[in-house]
Amino acid sequence: MRVSKRLEQLYAIGGGPGANRPHGRAEEDAAHEFAGGWMKEAGLAVEVDQSGNLLGRSPVGADVWVGSHLDTVPRGGRFDGALGVVAGIEAVERVGCGAVVVFRGEEVGCIGSRALVVRGGPLPRAFLELHIEQGPVLERAGAPVGVVTSIVGYARGELLFEGRAGHAGTTPMDVRDDALVAAAEAILQVREAAVRIDGAVATVGQLAVEPGGSNVIPERVRISVDARAPHARRLDELIAAIGFEPVHRTPPSAMAEEPRRILLEEIVSRGLPAIELPSGAGHDAGILAAAGVPSAMLFVRSLNGGLSHSPDELSSEEDIELAVDVLADALRRLASAA
Ligand code: HGY
Ligand code: MN
Ligand code: MN
């Protein structure tokens, strides 16, 4: 299947283990090169906007967009982002209408789609994003695809801890000012804050220690904070409980009624269960929805218990083939609607 072959080509760019196409680096550019070539092969008019987002327009109905992102987390999965791009090109080529967009820097705060909406567009009349679920719901339900109801709100930032460098051997324990001990206590509090708030999650994924000698008491430590909750009020509660100043905060966003209904109808017409589910992951569709673009997301089942942001991320060819079909038919209906 051409989609699988193209996913393999993208996966091979970063050299493994996992997908390694960090935003702003040659690997993300190389992936955009591949996607631009496939768009040209599909007969689309290809352009790059001032934020580096790639757009392939078909001659008709190009005001309805499909797409996703090609940057990845370190050692990411084969499907996160890439599936939505490759399937989007497939759908636009098959249907002969619509446009496919590849947003820059989704993993570092959706910077490409944010730049587009801040610039005021041009924005699509509607947006559909196919994405691997990155969770266990569809696998547990025995459903190959599902429709997203809303996208989680999330805030990202960091916490800084200052101490005093000193000799690991000659500084008595009772006079130390150890920044890493303070950071370690804070990391446990981040976890506690999320556990206490219903539906909230929080993660410290990065930690930087200075000066970094194994025999030097840490003087300065920086930790990243990723805080999420399904409702705006709970997200604010979580931010306050952790006590950090977000670098950016994205409110939860509801998916739009019409494109959601069309996706559901396409699923049910195939005799499949109509599963609707919230997304705990952030997506470009959330940025467009928050900017007023009627957006919807089609999830394809994650296998392996929903593992993602991991080389073990997995979806089956059969489910992907079905998801591309549903995406294409939904695109055709949206693009032909007045
Ligand atoms: O972190 C996320 O939710 C997404 O993968 N960018
Ligand atoms: Mn991701
Ligand atoms: Mn993604």
PDB file of N, CA and C and ligand atoms in Angstrom, residues 69 80-81 106-107 131 283, ligand 3:
ATOM      1  N   HIS A  69       1.184  17.093  10.622  1.00  0.00           N
ATOM      2  CA  HIS A  69       2.563  17.597  10.802  1.00  0.00           C
ATOM      3  C   HIS A  69       3.579  16.500  10.506  1.00  0.00           C
ATOM      4  N   ASP A  80       2.567   9.189  14.127  1.00  0.00           N
ATOM      5  CA  ASP A  80       2.210  10.490  14.715  1.00  0.00           C
ATOM      6  C   ASP A  80       2.520  11.611  13.722  1.00  0.00           C
ATOM      7  N   GLY A  81       1.475  12.251  13.220  1.00  0.00           N
ATOM      8  CA  GLY A  81       1.655  13.349  12.253  1.00  0.00           C
ATOM      9  C   GLY A  81       1.785  12.838  10.835  1.00  0.00           C
ATOM     10  N   GLU A 106       4.647  21.025  15.130  1.00  0.00           N
ATOM     11  CA  GLU A 106       3.483  20.679  15.974  1.00  0.00           C
ATOM     12  C   GLU A 106       3.952  20.229  17.357  1.00  0.00           C
ATOM     13  N   GLU A 107       5.055  19.496  17.408  1.00  0.00           N
ATOM     14  CA  GLU A 107       5.488  18.930  18.705  1.00  0.00           C
ATOM     15  C   GLU A 107       6.083  19.974  19.651  1.00  0.00           C
ATOM     16  N   HIS A 131      -5.407  11.151  12.455  1.00  0.00           N
ATOM     17  CA  HIS A 131      -4.267  10.972  13.365  1.00  0.00           C
ATOM     18  C   HIS A 131      -4.383   9.635  14.086  1.00  0.00           C
ATOM     19  N   HIS A 283      -3.309  18.868  19.110  1.00  0.00           N
ATOM     20  CA  HIS A 283      -3.191  18.715  17.648  1.00  0.00           C
ATOM     21  C   HIS A 283      -3.356  20.062  16.949  1.00  0.00           C
TER      22      HIS A 283
HETATM   23 MN    MN B   3       0.740  14.508  16.407  1.00  0.00          MN
END
